[in-house]
PDB file of C-alpha atoms and ligand atoms in Angstrom:
ATOM      1  CA  MET A 410       4.111  16.139  -9.310  1.00 54.00           C
ATOM      2  CA  ALA A 411       1.764  18.860  -7.879  1.00 54.00           C
ATOM      3  CA  ASP A 412       0.682  19.921 -10.837  1.00 65.00           C
ATOM      4  CA  LYS A 413      -0.504  16.591 -12.435  1.00 70.00           C
ATOM      5  CA  ILE A 414      -3.079  16.072  -9.807  1.00 72.00           C
ATOM      6  CA  LYS A 415      -3.894  19.341  -9.035  1.00 67.00           C
ATOM      7  CA  ASP A 416      -7.300  19.306 -10.011  1.00 72.00           C
ATOM      8  CA  ALA A 417      -7.758  15.496  -8.241  1.00 86.00           C
ATOM      9  CA  LYS A 418      -9.500  15.246  -4.651  1.00 95.00           C
ATOM     10  CA  ILE A 419      -7.440  13.279  -1.863  1.00 97.00           C
ATOM     11  CA  ILE A 420      -9.184  12.029   0.936  1.00 98.00           C
ATOM     12  CA  PHE A 421      -7.398  10.412   3.982  1.00 98.00           C
ATOM     13  CA  VAL A 422      -9.562   7.495   5.020  1.00 98.00           C
ATOM     14  CA  VAL A 423      -8.372   7.007   8.648  1.00 97.00           C
ATOM     15  CA  GLY A 424      -9.452   4.680  11.162  1.00 97.00           C
ATOM     16  CA  GLY A 425      -7.892   1.537  13.263  1.00 97.00           C
ATOM     17  CA  PRO A 426      -6.925  -1.829  12.131  1.00 96.00           C
ATOM     18  CA  GLY A 427     -10.535  -3.704  11.225  1.00 97.00           C
ATOM     19  CA  SER A 428     -12.729  -0.390  11.188  1.00 98.00           C
ATOM     20  CA  GLY A 429     -13.743  -0.879   7.599  1.00 98.00           C
ATOM     21  CA  LYS A 430     -11.245   1.163   5.672  1.00 98.00           C
ATOM     22  CA  GLY A 431     -10.913  -1.208   2.860  1.00 97.00           C
ATOM     23  CA  THR A 432     -14.105  -2.638   2.610  1.00 98.00           C
ATOM     24  CA  GLN A 433     -15.747   1.136   2.151  1.00 98.00           C
ATOM     25  CA  CYS A 434     -12.996   2.334   0.088  1.00 98.00           C
ATOM     26  CA  GLU A 435     -13.613  -0.543  -2.291  1.00 98.00           C
ATOM     27  CA  LYS A 436     -17.835   0.808  -2.627  1.00 98.00           C
ATOM     28  CA  VAL A 437     -15.893   4.339  -3.215  1.00 98.00           C
ATOM     29  CA  VAL A 438     -14.418   2.981  -6.047  1.00 97.00           C
ATOM     30  CA  ALA A 439     -17.316   1.365  -7.328  1.00 97.00           C
ATOM     31  CA  LYS A 440     -19.373   4.384  -7.844  1.00 97.00           C
ATOM     32  CA  TYR A 441     -17.041   7.486  -7.869  1.00 95.00           C
ATOM     33  CA  GLY A 442     -14.441   5.852  -9.594  1.00 94.00           C
ATOM     34  CA  TYR A 443     -11.725   7.212  -7.464  1.00 96.00           C
ATOM     35  CA  THR A 444      -8.375   5.828  -7.345  1.00 97.00           C
ATOM     36  CA  HIS A 445      -8.139   3.341  -4.045  1.00 97.00           C
ATOM     37  CA  LEU A 446      -4.248   3.345  -2.400  1.00 97.00           C
ATOM     38  CA  SER A 447      -3.837   1.322   0.640  1.00 95.00           C
ATOM     39  CA  SER A 448      -0.797   2.031   1.875  1.00 93.00           C
ATOM     40  CA  GLY A 449      -1.033  -1.547   3.735  1.00 92.00           C
ATOM     41  CA  ASP A 450      -1.201  -3.246   0.358  1.00 93.00           C
ATOM     42  CA  LEU A 451       1.282  -1.295  -1.523  1.00 95.00           C
ATOM     43  CA  LEU A 452       3.485  -2.576   1.301  1.00 94.00           C
ATOM     44  CA  ARG A 453       2.177  -5.996   1.009  1.00 95.00           C
ATOM     45  CA  ALA A 454       2.625  -6.306  -2.819  1.00 95.00           C
ATOM     46  CA  GLU A 455       6.414  -5.063  -1.858  1.00 94.00           C
ATOM     47  CA  VAL A 456       6.573  -8.000   0.312  1.00 96.00           C
ATOM     48  CA  ALA A 457       5.396 -10.449  -2.056  1.00 96.00           C
ATOM     49  CA  SER A 458       7.841  -9.425  -4.773  1.00 95.00           C
ATOM     50  CA  GLY A 459       9.979 -10.602  -2.632  1.00 96.00           C
ATOM     51  CA  SER A 460      12.815  -7.739  -2.999  1.00 94.00           C
ATOM     52  CA  GLU A 461      15.176  -7.143  -0.267  1.00 94.00           C
ATOM     53  CA  ARG A 462      13.314  -3.875   0.884  1.00 91.00           C
ATOM     54  CA  GLY A 463      10.456  -6.256   0.895  1.00 95.00           C
ATOM     55  CA  LYS A 464      11.950  -8.369   3.146  1.00 96.00           C
ATOM     56  CA  THR A 465      13.211  -5.566   5.683  1.00 95.00           C
ATOM     57  CA  LEU A 466       9.531  -4.424   5.624  1.00 96.00           C
ATOM     58  CA  GLN A 467       7.856  -7.973   6.400  1.00 96.00           C
ATOM     59  CA  ALA A 468       9.825  -7.918   9.667  1.00 95.00           C
ATOM     60  CA  ILE A 469       8.570  -4.716  10.633  1.00 96.00           C
ATOM     61  CA  MET A 470       4.897  -5.715   9.705  1.00 95.00           C
ATOM     62  CA  GLN A 471       4.842  -8.649  11.115  1.00 94.00           C
ATOM     63  CA  LYS A 472       5.794  -7.239  14.498  1.00 95.00           C
ATOM     64  CA  GLY A 473       2.709  -4.657  14.096  1.00 94.00           C
ATOM     65  CA  GLU A 474       5.449  -1.812  13.997  1.00 95.00           C
ATOM     66  CA  LEU A 475       5.338   1.439  11.625  1.00 92.00           C
ATOM     67  CA  VAL A 476       7.517   0.863   8.218  1.00 93.00           C
ATOM     68  CA  PRO A 477       9.848   4.419   7.785  1.00 92.00           C
ATOM     69  CA  LEU A 478       8.078   7.167   6.570  1.00 91.00           C
ATOM     70  CA  ASP A 479      10.062   8.128   3.564  1.00 90.00           C
ATOM     71  CA  THR A 480       9.299   4.658   2.081  1.00 92.00           C
ATOM     72  CA  VAL A 481       5.419   4.403   2.423  1.00 93.00           C
ATOM     73  CA  LEU A 482       5.292   8.137   1.236  1.00 95.00           C
ATOM     74  CA  ASP A 483       7.503   7.661  -1.722  1.00 93.00           C
ATOM     75  CA  MET A 484       5.118   4.365  -2.796  1.00 94.00           C
ATOM     76  CA  ILE A 485       1.946   6.250  -1.856  1.00 96.00           C
ATOM     77  CA  LYS A 486       3.846   8.861  -4.343  1.00 94.00           C
ATOM     78  CA  ASP A 487       4.903   6.696  -7.410  1.00 93.00           C
ATOM     79  CA  ALA A 488       1.171   5.137  -7.363  1.00 94.00           C
ATOM     80  CA  MET A 489      -0.295   8.795  -7.549  1.00 95.00           C
ATOM     81  CA  ILE A 490       1.542   9.733 -10.580  1.00 93.00           C
ATOM     82  CA  ALA A 491       0.979   6.338 -12.224  1.00 92.00           C
ATOM     83  CA  LYS A 492      -2.797   7.204 -12.251  1.00 93.00           C
ATOM     84  CA  ALA A 493      -2.657  11.092 -12.314  1.00 90.00           C
ATOM     85  CA  ASP A 494      -4.330  11.460 -15.943  1.00 89.00           C
ATOM     86  CA  VAL A 495      -7.251   9.385 -15.113  1.00 88.00           C
ATOM     87  CA  SER A 496      -7.866   9.778 -11.602  1.00 90.00           C
ATOM     88  CA  LYS A 497     -10.569  12.035 -10.599  1.00 87.00           C
ATOM     89  CA  GLY A 498     -10.175  11.357  -6.925  1.00 94.00           C
ATOM     90  CA  PHE A 499      -7.681   9.505  -4.401  1.00 97.00           C
ATOM     91  CA  LEU A 500      -8.539   7.417  -1.309  1.00 98.00           C
ATOM     92  CA  ILE A 501      -5.226   7.369   0.827  1.00 98.00           C
ATOM     93  CA  ASP A 502      -6.285   4.277   2.735  1.00 97.00           C
ATOM     94  CA  GLY A 503      -4.248   4.058   5.832  1.00 93.00           C
ATOM     95  CA  TYR A 504      -1.405   6.681   5.841  1.00 94.00           C
ATOM     96  CA  PRO A 505      -1.045   8.922   7.723  1.00 96.00           C
ATOM     97  CA  ARG A 506      -0.652   6.636  10.546  1.00 94.00           C
ATOM     98  CA  GLU A 507       0.778   9.735  12.590  1.00 94.00           C
ATOM     99  CA  VAL A 508       0.927  13.092  12.661  1.00 96.00           C
ATOM    100  CA  LYS A 509       4.288  13.576  10.853  1.00 95.00           C
ATOM    101  CA  GLN A 510       3.081  11.539   8.040  1.00 95.00           C
ATOM    102  CA  GLY A 511       0.576  13.845   7.336  1.00 97.00           C
ATOM    103  CA  GLU A 512       2.829  16.684   7.456  1.00 97.00           C
ATOM    104  CA  GLU A 513       5.072  15.018   5.111  1.00 96.00           C
ATOM    105  CA  PHE A 514       2.378  13.934   2.545  1.00 96.00           C
ATOM    106  CA  GLU A 515       1.477  17.748   2.201  1.00 96.00           C
ATOM    107  CA  LYS A 516       4.727  18.829   1.331  1.00 95.00           C
ATOM    108  CA  LYS A 517       5.601  16.093  -1.009  1.00 94.00           C
ATOM    109  CA  ILE A 518       2.168  15.580  -2.364  1.00 94.00           C
ATOM    110  CA  GLY A 519      -0.994  17.996  -1.995  1.00 94.00           C
ATOM    111  CA  ALA A 520      -3.133  18.775   0.529  1.00 96.00           C
ATOM    112  CA  PRO A 521      -6.702  16.558   1.288  1.00 97.00           C
ATOM    113  CA  CYS A 522     -10.016  18.019   0.949  1.00 97.00           C
ATOM    114  CA  LEU A 523     -11.316  15.536   3.511  1.00 98.00           C
ATOM    115  CA  LEU A 524     -10.870  12.957   6.207  1.00 98.00           C
ATOM    116  CA  LEU A 525     -13.080  10.099   6.859  1.00 98.00           C
ATOM    117  CA  TYR A 526     -12.972   8.845   9.856  1.00 98.00           C
ATOM    118  CA  ILE A 527     -14.279   5.159  10.271  1.00 98.00           C
ATOM    119  CA  ASP A 528     -14.944   4.406  13.493  1.00 98.00           C
ATOM    120  CA  ALA A 529     -15.718   1.329  15.374  1.00 98.00           C
ATOM    121  CA  LYS A 530     -14.758  -0.008  18.674  1.00 98.00           C
ATOM    122  CA  GLY A 531     -11.676  -2.180  19.894  1.00 97.00           C
ATOM    123  CA  GLU A 532     -13.862  -4.816  20.582  1.00 97.00           C
ATOM    124  CA  THR A 533     -15.237  -4.784  17.295  1.00 98.00           C
ATOM    125  CA  MET A 534     -12.284  -4.326  15.703  1.00 98.00           C
ATOM    126  CA  VAL A 535     -10.466  -7.237  17.074  1.00 97.00           C
ATOM    127  CA  LYS A 536     -13.606  -9.615  16.470  1.00 97.00           C
ATOM    128  CA  ARG A 537     -13.405  -8.550  12.304  1.00 98.00           C
ATOM    129  CA  LEU A 538      -9.803  -9.024  12.466  1.00 97.00           C
ATOM    130  CA  MET A 539      -9.740 -12.571  13.894  1.00 97.00           C
ATOM    131  CA  LYS A 540     -12.235 -13.285  11.547  1.00 97.00           C
ATOM    132  CA  ARG A 541     -10.598 -11.839   8.653  1.00 97.00           C
ATOM    133  CA  GLY A 542      -7.430 -13.971  10.018  1.00 97.00           C
ATOM    134  CA  GLU A 543      -9.157 -17.369   8.849  1.00 97.00           C
ATOM    135  CA  THR A 544      -8.944 -16.307   5.123  1.00 97.00           C
ATOM    136  CA  SER A 545      -6.592 -13.273   4.818  1.00 96.00           C
ATOM    137  CA  GLY A 546      -3.160 -15.232   4.977  1.00 94.00           C
ATOM    138  CA  ARG A 547      -2.263 -11.457   6.353  1.00 95.00           C
ATOM    139  CA  ALA A 548       1.026 -12.330   8.764  1.00 94.00           C
ATOM    140  CA  ASP A 549      -0.445  -9.480  11.115  1.00 96.00           C
ATOM    141  CA  ASP A 550      -3.760 -10.597  11.702  1.00 96.00           C
ATOM    142  CA  ASN A 551      -3.218 -12.733  14.726  1.00 96.00           C
ATOM    143  CA  GLU A 552      -3.885 -11.832  18.535  1.00 94.00           C
ATOM    144  CA  GLU A 553      -0.537 -10.947  19.448  1.00 95.00           C
ATOM    145  CA  THR A 554      -0.042  -8.725  16.269  1.00 96.00           C
ATOM    146  CA  ILE A 555      -3.803  -7.183  16.642  1.00 97.00           C
ATOM    147  CA  LYS A 556      -3.322  -6.097  19.909  1.00 96.00           C
ATOM    148  CA  LYS A 557      -0.053  -4.276  19.257  1.00 96.00           C
ATOM    149  CA  ARG A 558      -1.697  -2.618  16.313  1.00 97.00           C
ATOM    150  CA  LEU A 559      -4.558  -1.383  18.425  1.00 97.00           C
ATOM    151  CA  ASP A 560      -2.335   0.060  20.758  1.00 96.00           C
ATOM    152  CA  LEU A 561      -0.256   1.736  18.500  1.00 95.00           C
ATOM    153  CA  TYR A 562      -3.254   3.118  16.099  1.00 96.00           C
ATOM    154  CA  TYR A 563      -4.701   4.920  19.571  1.00 95.00           C
ATOM    155  CA  LYS A 564      -0.987   5.813  20.399  1.00 95.00           C
ATOM    156  CA  ALA A 565      -0.257   7.390  17.164  1.00 93.00           C
ATOM    157  CA  THR A 566      -3.242   7.490  14.769  1.00 93.00           C
ATOM    158  CA  GLU A 567      -5.847   9.392  16.876  1.00 91.00           C
ATOM    159  CA  PRO A 568      -3.830  12.728  17.161  1.00 94.00           C
ATOM    160  CA  VAL A 569      -4.247  12.408  13.527  1.00 97.00           C
ATOM    161  CA  ILE A 570      -7.595  13.254  13.689  1.00 97.00           C
ATOM    162  CA  THR A 571      -7.250  15.317  16.812  1.00 96.00           C
ATOM    163  CA  PHE A 572      -4.565  17.463  14.029  1.00 97.00           C
ATOM    164  CA  TYR A 573      -7.112  17.465  10.801  1.00 98.00           C
ATOM    165  CA  THR A 574     -10.637  18.107  12.950  1.00 97.00           C
ATOM    166  CA  SER A 575      -9.177  21.873  14.037  1.00 96.00           C
ATOM    167  CA  ARG A 576      -8.788  22.034  10.238  1.00 96.00           C
ATOM    168  CA  GLY A 577     -12.134  21.442   9.777  1.00 97.00           C
ATOM    169  CA  ILE A 578     -12.202  18.481   7.011  1.00 98.00           C
ATOM    170  CA  VAL A 579     -13.009  15.306   9.723  1.00 98.00           C
ATOM    171  CA  ARG A 580     -16.353  13.410   8.933  1.00 98.00           C
ATOM    172  CA  LYS A 581     -16.723  10.776  11.581  1.00 98.00           C
ATOM    173  CA  ILE A 582     -18.439   8.130  10.198  1.00 98.00           C
ATOM    174  CA  ASP A 583     -19.927   5.356  12.978  1.00 98.00           C
ATOM    175  CA  SER A 584     -18.455   1.674  11.158  1.00 98.00           C
ATOM    176  CA  GLU A 585     -20.249  -0.448  13.955  1.00 98.00           C
ATOM    177  CA  LEU A 586     -23.357  -0.430  11.224  1.00 98.00           C
ATOM    178  CA  PRO A 587     -24.039  -2.584   8.487  1.00 98.00           C
ATOM    179  CA  VAL A 588     -21.382  -2.324   5.356  1.00 98.00           C
ATOM    180  CA  ASP A 589     -24.390  -0.636   3.375  1.00 98.00           C
ATOM    181  CA  GLU A 590     -25.273   1.901   5.992  1.00 98.00           C
ATOM    182  CA  VAL A 591     -21.789   3.081   6.633  1.00 98.00           C
ATOM    183  CA  PHE A 592     -21.621   3.233   3.190  1.00 98.00           C
ATOM    184  CA  GLY A 593     -24.555   5.544   2.936  1.00 98.00           C
ATOM    185  CA  HIS A 594     -23.049   8.076   5.557  1.00 98.00           C
ATOM    186  CA  VAL A 595     -19.683   7.760   3.472  1.00 98.00           C
ATOM    187  CA  ALA A 596     -21.256   8.659   0.292  1.00 98.00           C
ATOM    188  CA  LYS A 597     -23.170  11.623   1.873  1.00 98.00           C
ATOM    189  CA  ALA A 598     -19.659  12.957   3.002  1.00 98.00           C
ATOM    190  CA  ILE A 599     -18.418  12.915  -0.305  1.00 97.00           C
ATOM    191  CA  ASP A 600     -21.418  14.437  -1.975  1.00 97.00           C
ATOM    192  CA  ASP A 601     -21.267  17.417   0.345  1.00 97.00           C
ATOM    193  CA  LEU A 602     -17.586  17.912  -1.350  1.00 95.00           C
ATOM    194  CA  LYS A 603     -19.302  19.240  -4.596  1.00 76.00           C
TER     195      LYS A 603
HETATM  196  N1  DAT B 978     -19.976  -2.519   8.703  1.00 70.06           N
HETATM  197  C1  DAT B 978     -19.276  -3.446   8.814  1.00 70.06           C
HETATM  198  N2  DAT B 978     -20.080  -4.727   9.612  1.00 70.06           N
HETATM  199  C2  DAT B 978     -19.634  -5.688   9.552  1.00 70.06           C
HETATM  200  N3  DAT B 978     -18.013  -6.173   9.055  1.00 70.06           N
HETATM  201  C3  DAT B 978     -17.262  -5.421   8.524  1.00 70.06           C
HETATM  202  C4  DAT B 978     -17.774  -3.990   8.468  1.00 70.06           C
HETATM  203  N4  DAT B 978     -16.941  -3.396   8.000  1.00 70.06           N
HETATM  204  C5  DAT B 978     -15.809  -3.853   7.697  1.00 70.06           C
HETATM  205  N5  DAT B 978     -16.155  -5.837   8.278  1.00 70.06           N
HETATM  206  C6  DAT B 978     -15.299  -6.546   7.851  1.00 70.06           C
HETATM  207  C7  DAT B 978     -14.482  -6.891   6.658  1.00 70.06           C
HETATM  208  C8  DAT B 978     -13.386  -7.611   6.675  1.00 70.06           C
HETATM  209  O1  DAT B 978     -13.054  -8.825   7.125  1.00 70.06           O
HETATM  210  C9  DAT B 978     -12.792  -7.092   8.190  1.00 70.06           C
HETATM  211  C10 DAT B 978     -11.964  -5.988   8.338  1.00 70.06           C
HETATM  212  O2  DAT B 978     -12.547  -4.793   7.239  1.00 70.06           O
HETATM  213  P1  DAT B 978     -11.276  -4.584   6.442  1.00 70.06           P
HETATM  214  O3  DAT B 978     -12.529  -3.232   5.528  1.00 70.06           O
HETATM  215  O4  DAT B 978     -10.390  -5.388   6.094  1.00 70.06           O
HETATM  216  O5  DAT B 978     -10.762  -2.893   7.550  1.00 70.06           O
HETATM  217  P2  DAT B 978      -9.356  -2.005   7.155  1.00 70.06           P
HETATM  218  O6  DAT B 978      -9.403  -2.091   5.768  1.00 70.06           O
HETATM  219  O7  DAT B 978      -9.511  -1.160   8.105  1.00 70.06           O
HETATM  220  O8  DAT B 978      -8.522  -3.117   8.550  1.00 70.06           O
HETATM  221  O9  DAT B 978     -14.058  -6.558   8.632  1.00 70.06           O
HETATM  222 MG1   MG B 979      -6.857  -2.315   4.702  1.00 70.06          MG
END
């Protein structure tokens, strides 16, 4: 595994719910041909499959809580292996959610060369999620769950940013700007990798 993906760049994309991670990742895929792996999307696909594991996951996600670490990591790892031969880079979107998840990822897969910190204000994230909830069909895009997800983000994920800042790989991106301007900064951070 480590062999297979050793030449690929690994980028962690971290930010609160509704900060714009998915939106920016899509644009990176279009411009750079990276593989986008959203831990949330992988988990939601498992739920949609109707499997027993999916049913357990659904209950956890509906409460706005974090899914057990090994489950998420195994799913990301399998998806990375599947794309290893064709991928120049991987966008790991929405992971790590807590410092421990980052440590386990590095043990089992590899080290990130960049962490894109997609930063928006709490009130902006709530507004965007309420709007997204009108059409997303996501069980967690409702006011009560949004509040829990935000609280958990500040408590569990902000330490992730501190942890990787000390390693010098964090680029903070102002996601209050219009989508294309945000992407300008994202692209700059990726271009600086070369
Ligand atoms: N810079 C921006 N300006 C305005 N709206 C934005 C934005 N970035 C994203 N959005 C919108 C698109 C979605 O409906 C919603 C949440 O974006 P998202 O990419 O799904 O976030 P995340 O993946 O971080 O949860 O906000
Ligand atoms: Mg997303």
